[in-house]
mmCIF file of C-alpha atoms and ligand atoms in Angstrom:
data_model
loop_
_atom_site.group_PDB
_atom_site.id
_atom_site.type_symbol
_atom_site.label_atom_id
_atom_site.label_comp_id
_atom_site.label_asym_id
_atom_site.label_seq_id
_atom_site.Cartn_x
_atom_site.Cartn_y
_atom_site.Cartn_z
ATOM 1 C CA MET N 21 67.059 127.110 81.317
ATOM 2 C CA ALA N 22 65.946 128.376 84.505
ATOM 3 C CA ALA N 23 62.517 127.220 85.808
ATOM 4 C CA ARG N 24 59.483 129.502 85.205
ATOM 5 C CA ILE N 25 58.443 131.056 88.489
ATOM 6 C CA PRO N 26 54.759 130.477 89.388
ATOM 7 C CA VAL N 27 52.396 133.543 88.722
ATOM 8 C CA ASP N 28 51.606 133.786 92.359
ATOM 9 C CA GLU N 29 55.208 133.357 93.619
ATOM 10 C CA HIS N 30 56.045 136.120 91.407
ATOM 11 C CA ALA N 31 53.191 138.459 92.442
ATOM 12 C CA ALA N 32 53.962 137.681 96.309
ATOM 13 C CA PHE N 33 57.622 138.646 95.533
ATOM 14 C CA VAL N 34 56.787 141.976 93.921
ATOM 15 C CA ARG N 35 54.312 142.750 96.597
ATOM 16 C CA SER N 36 57.129 142.092 99.281
ATOM 17 C CA LEU N 37 59.539 144.606 97.158
ATOM 18 C CA LEU N 38 56.730 147.104 97.660
ATOM 19 C CA THR N 39 55.578 146.934 101.094
ATOM 20 C CA GLY N 40 57.956 149.804 102.170
ATOM 21 C CA LEU N 41 55.765 152.100 100.142
ATOM 22 C CA GLY N 42 52.789 151.502 102.516
ATOM 23 C CA ALA N 43 53.684 153.970 105.084
ATOM 24 C CA ARG N 44 52.631 157.255 103.793
ATOM 25 C CA PRO N 45 53.621 160.636 104.854
ATOM 26 C CA SER N 46 50.805 163.227 104.717
ATOM 27 C CA GLU N 47 50.460 166.487 103.212
ATOM 28 C CA ARG N 48 48.091 169.405 103.035
ATOM 29 C CA VAL N 49 46.088 170.172 99.852
ATOM 30 C CA ALA N 50 43.467 172.690 98.766
ATOM 31 C CA LEU N 51 39.854 170.970 98.845
ATOM 32 C CA ALA N 52 39.723 171.665 95.198
ATOM 33 C CA ASP N 53 42.800 169.129 94.860
ATOM 34 C CA ALA N 54 41.663 166.741 97.334
ATOM 35 C CA LEU N 55 39.559 164.786 95.101
ATOM 36 C CA GLY N 56 40.273 161.017 95.310
ATOM 37 C CA ARG N 57 43.032 161.588 97.926
ATOM 38 C CA ILE N 58 43.075 159.776 101.211
ATOM 39 C CA THR N 59 42.570 161.619 104.538
ATOM 40 C CA ALA N 60 45.638 161.200 106.850
ATOM 41 C CA SER N 61 43.926 161.750 110.152
ATOM 42 C CA PRO N 62 40.259 162.439 111.578
ATOM 43 C CA VAL N 63 39.102 165.777 110.474
ATOM 44 C CA GLU N 64 37.469 167.930 112.930
ATOM 45 C CA SER N 65 34.985 170.628 112.107
ATOM 46 C CA PRO N 66 35.834 173.772 113.919
ATOM 47 C CA ILE N 67 32.169 175.067 113.560
ATOM 48 C CA ALA N 68 28.702 173.453 114.473
ATOM 49 C CA LEU N 69 26.799 172.056 111.414
ATOM 50 C CA PRO N 70 24.369 173.848 110.741
ATOM 51 C CA PRO N 71 26.229 176.845 112.407
ATOM 52 C CA PHE N 72 22.907 178.425 113.662
ATOM 53 C CA ARG N 73 19.135 177.552 113.939
ATOM 54 C CA ASN N 74 17.445 177.681 110.667
ATOM 55 C CA SER N 75 14.273 177.367 108.775
ATOM 56 C CA HIS N 76 13.696 174.215 107.069
ATOM 57 C CA MET N 77 10.982 175.659 104.988
ATOM 58 C CA ASP N 78 9.689 178.822 103.235
ATOM 59 C CA GLY N 79 6.816 179.741 105.564
ATOM 60 C CA PHE N 80 6.336 181.493 108.840
ATOM 61 C CA ALA N 81 8.275 181.658 112.204
ATOM 62 C CA VAL N 82 5.715 181.463 115.245
ATOM 63 C CA ARG N 83 5.500 180.507 118.655
ATOM 64 C CA SER N 84 4.150 177.017 118.497
ATOM 65 C CA GLY N 85 1.714 177.966 121.388
ATOM 66 C CA ASP N 86 0.328 180.986 119.397
ATOM 67 C CA VAL N 87 -0.912 178.353 116.693
ATOM 68 C CA THR N 88 -2.025 175.491 119.102
ATOM 69 C CA ASP N 89 -5.875 176.659 118.217
ATOM 70 C CA ALA N 90 -5.281 176.760 114.498
ATOM 71 C CA PRO N 91 -7.062 177.889 112.439
ATOM 72 C CA VAL N 92 -5.765 181.205 113.644
ATOM 73 C CA SER N 93 -4.771 184.578 112.203
ATOM 74 C CA LEU N 94 -1.469 186.236 113.178
ATOM 75 C CA PRO N 95 -0.118 189.646 112.428
ATOM 76 C CA VAL N 96 3.147 189.342 109.849
ATOM 77 C CA VAL N 97 5.338 191.776 111.490
ATOM 78 C CA GLY N 98 8.333 191.288 109.132
ATOM 79 C CA GLU N 99 10.440 189.086 106.678
ATOM 80 C CA VAL N 100 13.581 187.060 107.194
ATOM 81 C CA ALA N 101 15.873 185.974 104.230
ATOM 82 C CA ALA N 102 18.648 183.689 104.138
ATOM 83 C CA ALA N 103 21.179 186.558 104.221
ATOM 84 C CA PRO N 104 23.542 187.757 106.537
ATOM 85 C CA GLY N 105 22.123 189.291 109.892
ATOM 86 C CA VAL N 106 20.464 188.744 112.940
ATOM 87 C CA PRO N 107 16.545 189.040 112.920
ATOM 88 C CA ALA N 108 14.644 190.705 115.757
ATOM 89 C CA PRO N 109 13.320 188.397 118.618
ATOM 90 C CA LEU N 110 9.723 187.518 117.707
ATOM 91 C CA GLU N 111 7.024 189.344 120.170
ATOM 92 C CA PRO N 112 4.120 187.110 121.326
ATOM 93 C CA GLY N 113 1.234 186.756 119.123
ATOM 94 C CA THR N 114 3.136 187.873 115.988
ATOM 95 C CA ALA N 115 4.508 185.834 113.009
ATOM 96 C CA VAL N 116 7.512 186.548 110.765
ATOM 97 C CA ARG N 117 7.663 185.419 106.737
ATOM 98 C CA ILE N 118 10.795 183.326 106.777
ATOM 99 C CA MET N 119 12.795 181.735 103.996
ATOM 100 C CA THR N 120 14.410 178.574 104.077
ATOM 101 C CA GLY N 121 18.055 178.634 105.612
ATOM 102 C CA ALA N 122 17.140 181.984 107.284
ATOM 103 C CA PRO N 123 18.052 182.132 111.098
ATOM 104 C CA VAL N 124 14.976 181.664 113.218
ATOM 105 C CA PRO N 125 14.399 184.718 115.349
ATOM 106 C CA ASP N 126 14.738 184.196 119.146
ATOM 107 C CA GLY N 127 11.307 183.556 120.512
ATOM 108 C CA ALA N 128 10.165 181.600 117.648
ATOM 109 C CA ASP N 129 10.271 177.761 118.176
ATOM 110 C CA ALA N 130 8.375 176.381 115.001
ATOM 111 C CA VAL N 131 8.010 177.480 111.291
ATOM 112 C CA VAL N 132 4.538 176.911 109.756
ATOM 113 C CA PRO N 133 5.071 175.960 105.962
ATOM 114 C CA VAL N 134 3.688 178.377 103.537
ATOM 115 C CA GLU N 135 1.421 175.453 102.492
ATOM 116 C CA ASP N 136 -0.669 175.354 105.955
ATOM 117 C CA THR N 137 -1.441 178.875 105.740
ATOM 118 C CA GLU N 138 -3.526 181.215 103.576
ATOM 119 C CA PRO N 139 -3.546 185.030 103.189
ATOM 120 C CA ASP N 140 -5.931 186.704 105.741
ATOM 121 C CA VAL N 141 -8.607 189.017 104.410
ATOM 122 C CA VAL N 142 -7.156 191.645 106.720
ATOM 123 C CA ALA N 143 -3.844 192.994 105.294
ATOM 124 C CA ASP N 144 -0.412 192.201 106.887
ATOM 125 C CA ARG N 145 -2.081 188.996 108.394
ATOM 126 C CA ILE N 146 -1.542 185.403 107.731
ATOM 127 C CA ARG N 147 -4.098 182.543 108.522
ATOM 128 C CA VAL N 148 -2.308 179.474 110.045
ATOM 129 C CA LEU N 149 -4.687 176.437 109.134
ATOM 130 C CA ARG N 150 -2.945 173.894 111.176
ATOM 131 C CA PRO N 151 -0.984 173.778 114.526
ATOM 132 C CA ARG N 152 2.862 173.088 114.531
ATOM 133 C CA ALA N 153 4.527 171.643 117.619
ATOM 134 C CA ALA N 154 7.743 173.254 118.968
ATOM 135 C CA GLY N 155 10.756 172.419 116.967
ATOM 136 C CA GLU N 156 8.642 171.580 113.691
ATOM 137 C CA TYR N 157 10.794 172.796 110.685
ATOM 138 C CA VAL N 158 13.273 174.215 112.792
ATOM 139 C CA ARG N 159 16.998 172.925 112.107
ATOM 140 C CA GLU N 160 18.777 173.307 115.088
ATOM 141 C CA ALA N 161 22.499 174.475 115.320
ATOM 142 C CA GLY N 162 24.685 171.291 115.495
ATOM 143 C CA SER N 163 21.715 169.074 114.676
ATOM 144 C CA ASP N 164 24.155 167.576 112.084
ATOM 145 C CA LEU N 165 27.355 167.817 113.682
ATOM 146 C CA ALA N 166 28.559 169.593 116.932
ATOM 147 C CA ALA N 167 31.521 172.078 116.963
ATOM 148 C CA GLY N 168 34.866 170.026 117.283
ATOM 149 C CA ASP N 169 33.365 166.599 116.219
ATOM 150 C CA ASP N 170 35.014 164.536 113.246
ATOM 151 C CA VAL N 171 33.344 165.559 110.057
ATOM 152 C CA LEU N 172 35.553 163.185 108.292
ATOM 153 C CA PRO N 173 37.648 159.629 109.635
ATOM 154 C CA ALA N 174 40.965 159.061 108.553
ATOM 155 C CA GLY N 175 41.531 156.843 105.829
ATOM 156 C CA VAL N 176 38.651 157.977 103.857
ATOM 157 C CA ARG N 177 38.827 158.211 99.957
ATOM 158 C CA LEU N 178 37.605 161.865 99.404
ATOM 159 C CA ALA N 179 34.617 161.953 96.974
ATOM 160 C CA SER N 180 32.406 165.019 96.500
ATOM 161 C CA ARG N 181 30.343 164.528 99.606
ATOM 162 C CA HIS N 182 33.259 164.539 101.677
ATOM 163 C CA LEU N 183 34.645 167.739 100.153
ATOM 164 C CA ALA N 184 31.118 169.308 100.626
ATOM 165 C CA ALA N 185 31.246 168.215 104.291
ATOM 166 C CA ALA N 186 34.636 169.817 104.752
ATOM 167 C CA ALA N 187 33.671 173.034 102.743
ATOM 168 C CA ALA N 188 30.397 173.361 104.807
ATOM 169 C CA SER N 189 32.679 173.074 108.011
ATOM 170 C CA GLY N 190 34.749 175.899 106.734
ATOM 171 C CA LEU N 191 37.649 174.085 105.927
ATOM 172 C CA THR N 192 39.921 175.091 102.944
ATOM 173 C CA GLU N 193 42.536 172.462 103.052
ATOM 174 C CA LEU N 194 42.743 168.882 104.196
ATOM 175 C CA LEU N 195 45.738 166.613 105.680
ATOM 176 C CA VAL N 196 46.008 163.827 103.188
ATOM 177 C CA ARG N 197 48.370 161.003 102.617
ATOM 178 C CA GLU N 198 51.049 161.546 99.871
ATOM 179 C CA ARG N 199 50.632 159.491 96.748
ATOM 180 C CA VAL N 200 53.080 157.049 95.927
ATOM 181 C CA ARG N 201 55.723 158.487 93.688
ATOM 182 C CA VAL N 202 56.255 156.553 90.526
ATOM 183 C CA ALA N 203 58.624 156.585 87.459
ATOM 184 C CA VAL N 204 57.467 154.795 84.036
ATOM 185 C CA VAL N 205 60.376 154.279 81.522
ATOM 186 C CA SER N 206 59.786 152.708 78.069
ATOM 187 C CA THR N 207 63.002 151.108 76.431
ATOM 188 C CA GLY N 208 63.194 150.477 72.706
ATOM 189 C CA SER N 209 65.291 151.922 69.875
ATOM 190 C CA GLU N 210 62.158 151.356 67.750
ATOM 191 C CA LEU N 211 59.896 153.648 69.981
ATOM 192 C CA VAL N 212 59.132 157.397 69.090
ATOM 193 C CA SER N 213 56.533 159.564 70.677
ATOM 194 C CA PRO N 214 52.896 159.030 69.675
ATOM 195 C CA GLY N 215 51.955 161.392 66.832
ATOM 196 C CA THR N 216 55.707 161.385 65.407
ATOM 197 C CA THR N 217 55.469 160.427 61.608
ATOM 198 C CA LEU N 218 56.907 156.913 61.472
ATOM 199 C CA GLY N 219 60.263 155.976 59.814
ATOM 200 C CA PRO N 220 61.042 152.517 59.037
ATOM 201 C CA GLY N 221 61.294 149.922 61.853
ATOM 202 C CA GLU N 222 59.758 152.480 64.433
ATOM 203 C CA ILE N 223 56.601 152.225 66.322
ATOM 204 C CA PRO N 224 54.753 154.730 68.688
ATOM 205 C CA ASP N 225 55.367 154.033 72.490
ATOM 206 C CA ALA N 226 52.011 152.679 73.770
ATOM 207 C CA ASN N 227 53.236 151.209 76.841
ATOM 208 C CA GLY N 228 54.516 154.817 78.463
ATOM 209 C CA VAL N 229 50.890 156.268 78.035
ATOM 210 C CA ALA N 230 49.425 152.947 78.920
ATOM 211 C CA LEU N 231 51.438 152.618 82.471
ATOM 212 C CA VAL N 232 51.297 156.337 83.360
ATOM 213 C CA ALA N 233 47.547 156.162 83.039
ATOM 214 C CA ALA N 234 47.337 152.799 84.701
ATOM 215 C CA VAL N 235 49.524 153.986 87.735
ATOM 216 C CA ARG N 236 47.327 157.039 88.047
ATOM 217 C CA ALA N 237 44.105 155.016 88.037
ATOM 218 C CA ALA N 238 45.654 153.006 90.610
ATOM 219 C CA GLY N 239 45.825 156.020 92.764
ATOM 220 C CA ALA N 240 49.589 157.026 92.559
ATOM 221 C CA LEU N 241 51.496 159.906 91.196
ATOM 222 C CA VAL N 242 53.689 159.764 88.196
ATOM 223 C CA VAL N 243 56.796 162.008 88.810
ATOM 224 C CA HIS N 244 58.915 160.953 86.140
ATOM 225 C CA GLU N 245 58.125 159.453 82.471
ATOM 226 C CA GLY N 246 61.136 158.477 80.334
ATOM 227 C CA ARG N 247 61.740 156.802 76.883
ATOM 228 C CA VAL N 248 65.290 155.400 76.264
ATOM 229 C CA ARG N 249 67.095 153.541 73.416
ATOM 230 C CA ASP N 250 68.420 150.358 74.083
ATOM 231 C CA ASP N 251 71.510 151.699 75.519
ATOM 232 C CA VAL N 252 72.289 150.806 79.302
ATOM 233 C CA GLU N 253 73.851 154.173 80.086
ATOM 234 C CA ARG N 254 70.814 155.997 78.927
ATOM 235 C CA LEU N 255 68.749 153.703 80.912
ATOM 236 C CA ARG N 256 71.012 154.423 83.841
ATOM 237 C CA ALA N 257 70.900 158.056 83.327
ATOM 238 C CA GLU N 258 66.875 157.737 82.969
ATOM 239 C CA PHE N 259 66.975 156.023 86.574
ATOM 240 C CA ASP N 260 69.051 158.656 87.853
ATOM 241 C CA ALA N 261 66.489 161.161 86.789
ATOM 242 C CA ALA N 262 63.681 159.180 88.296
ATOM 243 C CA HIS N 263 65.658 159.301 91.580
ATOM 244 C CA ASP N 264 66.011 162.815 91.421
ATOM 245 C CA ALA N 265 62.521 163.449 90.802
ATOM 246 C CA GLY N 266 61.507 161.544 93.969
ATOM 247 C CA ALA N 267 60.534 158.345 92.513
ATOM 248 C CA GLU N 268 59.766 155.692 95.136
ATOM 249 C CA LEU N 269 59.231 152.995 92.415
ATOM 250 C CA VAL N 270 60.510 152.393 88.874
ATOM 251 C CA LEU N 271 58.271 150.718 86.285
ATOM 252 C CA THR N 272 59.924 149.779 82.972
ATOM 253 C CA SER N 273 58.621 148.151 79.849
ATOM 254 C CA GLY N 274 61.122 145.974 77.239
ATOM 255 C CA GLY N 275 64.363 144.784 77.530
ATOM 256 C CA VAL N 276 63.911 141.837 79.882
ATOM 257 C CA SER N 277 63.733 138.872 77.328
ATOM 258 C CA LYS N 278 66.550 136.710 75.846
ATOM 259 C CA GLY N 279 67.458 138.641 72.920
ATOM 260 C CA ALA N 280 70.299 141.161 72.310
ATOM 261 C CA TYR N 281 69.722 144.893 73.531
ATOM 262 C CA GLU N 282 68.100 143.642 76.823
ATOM 263 C CA VAL N 283 68.966 146.825 78.635
ATOM 264 C CA VAL N 284 66.874 146.451 81.721
ATOM 265 C CA ARG N 285 68.558 143.016 82.024
ATOM 266 C CA GLU N 286 71.909 144.689 81.435
ATOM 267 C CA LEU N 287 71.332 147.195 84.094
ATOM 268 C CA LEU N 288 69.611 145.127 86.917
ATOM 269 C CA GLU N 289 71.350 141.900 86.852
ATOM 270 C CA PRO N 290 75.099 143.265 87.691
ATOM 271 C CA LEU N 291 73.171 145.181 90.539
ATOM 272 C CA GLY N 292 71.572 141.764 91.961
ATOM 273 C CA GLY N 293 68.359 142.115 90.114
ATOM 274 C CA TRP N 294 66.083 139.049 88.852
ATOM 275 C CA VAL N 295 65.356 138.780 85.199
ATOM 276 C CA GLY N 296 63.579 135.688 84.546
ATOM 277 C CA SER N 297 60.200 133.957 83.423
ATOM 278 C CA VAL N 298 57.038 133.580 85.077
ATOM 279 C CA ALA N 299 54.491 130.712 84.018
ATOM 280 C CA MET N 300 52.024 133.025 82.343
ATOM 281 C CA GLN N 301 51.015 134.318 78.883
ATOM 282 C CA PRO N 302 51.143 136.867 78.096
ATOM 283 C CA GLY N 303 53.940 138.512 80.182
ATOM 284 C CA GLY N 304 56.329 135.823 80.365
ATOM 285 C CA PRO N 305 59.414 137.879 80.793
ATOM 286 C CA GLN N 306 59.697 139.788 84.125
ATOM 287 C CA ALA N 307 62.426 141.553 86.251
ATOM 288 C CA THR N 308 62.700 142.819 89.749
ATOM 289 C CA GLY N 309 65.524 144.734 91.293
ATOM 290 C CA ALA N 310 66.330 147.809 92.918
ATOM 291 C CA TYR N 311 68.293 151.305 92.155
ATOM 292 C CA ARG N 312 69.730 153.532 94.527
ATOM 293 C CA GLY N 313 66.862 152.422 96.857
ATOM 294 C CA MET N 314 63.958 152.602 94.449
ATOM 295 C CA PRO N 315 62.573 149.058 93.600
ATOM 296 C CA VAL N 316 62.335 148.518 90.005
ATOM 297 C CA ILE N 317 59.605 146.242 88.227
ATOM 298 C CA GLY N 318 60.323 145.683 84.994
ATOM 299 C CA PHE N 319 57.615 144.369 82.556
ATOM 300 C CA PRO N 320 57.928 142.951 79.049
ATOM 301 C CA GLY N 321 57.538 145.287 75.981
ATOM 302 C CA ASN N 322 54.674 143.748 74.380
ATOM 303 C CA PRO N 323 51.675 146.102 75.124
ATOM 304 C CA VAL N 324 49.455 143.352 76.488
ATOM 305 C CA SER N 325 51.837 141.698 78.301
ATOM 306 C CA ALA N 326 53.087 145.264 80.048
ATOM 307 C CA GLN N 327 49.706 146.438 80.788
ATOM 308 C CA LEU N 328 48.701 142.928 82.078
ATOM 309 C CA SER N 329 51.731 142.437 84.252
ATOM 310 C CA PHE N 330 51.088 146.107 85.860
ATOM 311 C CA GLU N 331 47.440 144.880 86.766
ATOM 312 C CA LEU N 332 48.564 141.337 88.155
ATOM 313 C CA PHE N 333 51.927 142.646 90.037
ATOM 314 C CA VAL N 334 51.829 146.249 90.848
ATOM 315 C CA ALA N 335 48.359 147.529 90.846
ATOM 316 C CA PRO N 336 46.633 145.473 93.735
ATOM 317 C CA THR N 337 49.496 147.029 95.855
ATOM 318 C CA LEU N 338 48.888 150.623 94.784
ATOM 319 C CA ARG N 339 45.206 150.229 95.002
ATOM 320 C CA ALA N 340 45.407 149.185 98.529
ATOM 321 C CA ILE N 341 47.770 151.766 99.618
ATOM 322 C CA ALA N 342 45.162 154.363 97.785
ATOM 323 C CA ALA N 343 42.127 152.702 99.596
ATOM 324 C CA LEU N 344 40.837 151.653 96.111
ATOM 325 C CA PRO N 345 38.990 148.311 96.035
ATOM 326 C CA PRO N 346 40.873 145.493 94.251
ATOM 327 C CA ALA N 347 39.788 144.782 90.692
ATOM 328 C CA ALA N 348 36.595 142.789 90.486
ATOM 329 C CA SER N 349 36.674 139.191 89.387
ATOM 330 C CA GLU N 350 33.599 137.176 88.189
ATOM 331 C CA ARG N 351 32.841 133.556 87.265
ATOM 332 C CA LEU N 352 31.442 133.350 83.762
ATOM 333 C CA GLU N 353 30.461 130.440 81.497
ATOM 334 C CA LEU N 354 32.255 130.354 78.435
ATOM 335 C CA ALA N 355 30.609 131.053 75.260
ATOM 336 C CA GLU N 356 32.540 128.567 72.980
ATOM 337 C CA PRO N 357 35.362 126.345 73.614
ATOM 338 C CA LEU N 358 39.097 127.223 74.011
ATOM 339 C CA THR N 359 42.580 125.634 74.369
ATOM 340 C CA SER N 360 45.582 126.580 76.245
ATOM 341 C CA VAL N 361 49.217 125.558 76.615
ATOM 342 C CA PRO N 362 50.186 123.531 79.631
ATOM 343 C CA GLY N 363 52.348 124.897 82.225
ATOM 344 C CA ARG N 364 51.471 128.430 81.838
ATOM 345 C CA ARG N 365 48.483 130.457 83.202
ATOM 346 C CA GLN N 366 46.810 132.093 80.405
ATOM 347 C CA TYR N 367 45.102 135.563 80.633
ATOM 348 C CA LEU N 368 42.905 135.582 77.431
ATOM 349 C CA ARG N 369 41.288 138.845 76.273
ATOM 350 C CA GLY N 370 37.460 138.705 76.428
ATOM 351 C CA ARG N 371 34.225 140.179 76.531
ATOM 352 C CA ARG N 372 30.863 139.421 77.791
ATOM 353 C CA ASP N 373 28.326 138.528 75.055
ATOM 354 C CA ASP N 374 24.782 139.493 75.349
ATOM 355 C CA ASP N 375 23.856 136.406 77.420
ATOM 356 C CA GLY N 376 26.622 137.263 80.080
ATOM 357 C CA ARG N 377 29.019 134.807 78.703
ATOM 358 C CA ALA N 378 32.524 135.143 78.209
ATOM 359 C CA VAL N 379 33.828 135.135 74.750
ATOM 360 C CA VAL N 380 37.570 135.320 73.478
ATOM 361 C CA VAL N 381 38.539 138.438 71.892
ATOM 362 C CA GLY N 382 41.284 138.129 69.190
ATOM 363 C CA GLY N 383 44.283 135.755 69.486
ATOM 364 C CA PRO N 384 46.601 134.982 72.357
ATOM 365 C CA GLY N 385 49.268 137.121 70.818
ATOM 366 C CA SER N 386 50.664 139.702 73.384
ATOM 367 C CA HIS N 387 51.160 142.570 70.706
ATOM 368 C CA LEU N 388 47.348 142.777 69.938
ATOM 369 C CA VAL N 389 46.905 146.047 71.641
ATOM 370 C CA ALA N 390 43.558 146.777 69.703
ATOM 371 C CA ALA N 391 42.195 143.575 70.815
ATOM 372 C CA LEU N 392 42.835 144.354 74.278
ATOM 373 C CA ALA N 393 41.145 147.781 73.820
ATOM 374 C CA ALA N 394 38.154 145.733 72.558
ATOM 375 C CA SER N 395 37.995 143.684 75.679
ATOM 376 C CA ASP N 396 36.518 144.375 78.941
ATOM 377 C CA LEU N 397 37.614 141.288 80.837
ATOM 378 C CA LEU N 398 40.470 138.732 80.891
ATOM 379 C CA ILE N 399 39.512 134.939 80.950
ATOM 380 C CA VAL N 400 41.902 133.160 83.364
ATOM 381 C CA VAL N 401 42.933 129.572 82.243
ATOM 382 C CA PRO N 402 44.980 127.749 85.006
ATOM 383 C CA GLU N 403 48.424 126.441 84.365
ATOM 384 C CA ASP N 404 47.018 122.784 84.226
ATOM 385 C CA VAL N 405 44.182 123.144 82.119
ATOM 386 C CA THR N 406 44.761 122.932 78.050
ATOM 387 C CA THR N 407 41.219 122.611 76.844
ATOM 388 C CA LEU N 408 37.612 123.912 78.148
ATOM 389 C CA ASP N 409 34.408 123.270 76.702
ATOM 390 C CA ALA N 410 31.511 125.693 75.911
ATOM 391 C CA GLY N 411 29.454 126.049 79.169
ATOM 392 C CA ALA N 412 32.722 125.468 81.270
ATOM 393 C CA VAL N 413 32.832 128.113 84.435
ATOM 394 C CA VAL N 414 35.900 130.258 84.189
ATOM 395 C CA ASP N 415 37.462 132.828 86.665
ATOM 396 C CA THR N 416 37.515 136.432 84.710
ATOM 397 C CA VAL N 417 39.346 139.731 85.824
ATOM 398 C CA VAL N 418 37.005 142.629 85.137
ATOM 399 C CA LEU N 419 39.194 145.300 83.234
HETATM 400 P P1 LIG Q 519 61.063 143.722 74.262
HETATM 401 O O1 LIG Q 519 60.242 143.198 75.387
HETATM 402 O O2 LIG Q 519 61.811 144.792 74.515
HETATM 403 O O3 LIG Q 519 61.546 142.703 73.480
HETATM 404 O O4 LIG Q 519 59.727 144.129 73.400
HETATM 405 C C1 LIG Q 519 58.963 143.213 72.665
HETATM 406 C C2 LIG Q 519 57.966 143.618 71.822
HETATM 407 O O5 LIG Q 519 57.140 144.965 72.445
HETATM 408 C C3 LIG Q 519 58.812 144.310 70.569
HETATM 409 O O6 LIG Q 519 57.790 144.003 69.427
HETATM 410 C C4 LIG Q 519 58.649 145.703 70.927
HETATM 411 O O7 LIG Q 519 58.599 146.635 69.728
HETATM 412 C C5 LIG Q 519 57.317 146.077 71.502
HETATM 413 N N1 LIG Q 519 57.331 147.155 72.692
HETATM 414 C C6 LIG Q 519 58.420 147.464 73.361
HETATM 415 N N2 LIG Q 519 58.186 148.412 74.385
HETATM 416 C C7 LIG Q 519 57.012 148.959 73.540
HETATM 417 C C8 LIG Q 519 56.392 150.114 73.683
HETATM 418 N N3 LIG Q 519 56.451 151.214 75.112
HETATM 419 N N4 LIG Q 519 55.349 150.369 73.117
HETATM 420 C C9 LIG Q 519 54.438 149.651 72.234
HETATM 421 N N5 LIG Q 519 55.469 148.519 71.878
HETATM 422 C C10 LIG Q 519 56.686 148.205 72.573
HETATM 423 MG MG1 LIG Q 520 62.900 146.014 73.345
#
């Protein structure tokens, strides 16, 4: 029997197969579609922010020199709203009522907030109760950003605040990195679409949904989804369809162990692919290869194994390309003792208890899809550790 490959060695090999995905072409997308995308280059604002000098407060635009001796009374000669148009210049010795965001008239150099005024006994006049210096409550054009300056750097993952800045700059599209185009193929004659009434021996395809979601969560794009029964020609046709859809990476589940009907093995091995065993549990059987220039990463069919394998071997590269942070890891105390098999790295499903200690959820079986859903972390037990006492400190991967 071929030796089991160490987990870190397999992870490094998969990473090396995916290095070609790192150089991303760019594409233009509408702001409405740009959330979560990565800017491909610095983004210039064609206009100044703010674009014109405007009021910071509801109040009265004045010449600061006219209010130096406040309290003073000034005639209110007009009103400027936050609305299109150019206000008339402010004559010396007068004030205009002004709203937040309204253009400050030429001649005015300060805004006195409403709070610092009171109505005069004489109609159409305002009493300014305290002086305001030149520039107070006036937002200068370009005080946030000058026209032609970069409003966003390259490589930023676009959140709502970045889209706001782009919109404020009058932009409608952004140049972003293309996402990695991924195909997800489930193998297994027992699989049916979720929701189908199950015949004897049939189960819903859980891995397809899981891997598609996990690929998206890792910032990549699913361009092809397929499900095939255990027939190598069907699988080949599915890989061809993935290629035609422009896939740059194919992920499969199932068909890589040592039974009969191991279709991924049947397809990849003659093409020089590797199908073997990694020293981990769950997720021992794994495969790597290439098909028409697309790297193929084959995961075992058991849902816990498939999901875990994606997170360990593929997600780190996709997340890095998508400028997402790596999965968090935490060191926690074990709430209870546990045992593990020698020679294999165990990833036990677990959760944090109320004291912040790690508790094992469910058994070690790689089919326990509900127990995985009830978990919020994976407890990592190293290859050379077979027993751990309560209170031992373990590494965990936060899900
Ligand atoms: P395999 O790796 O193909 O030998 O499959 C191992 C186990 O995982 C079997 O019990 C399969 O029925 C199950 N399995 C394989 N693929 C899926 C899938 N897409 N969704 C749910 N279970 C699966
Ligand atoms: Mg199978």
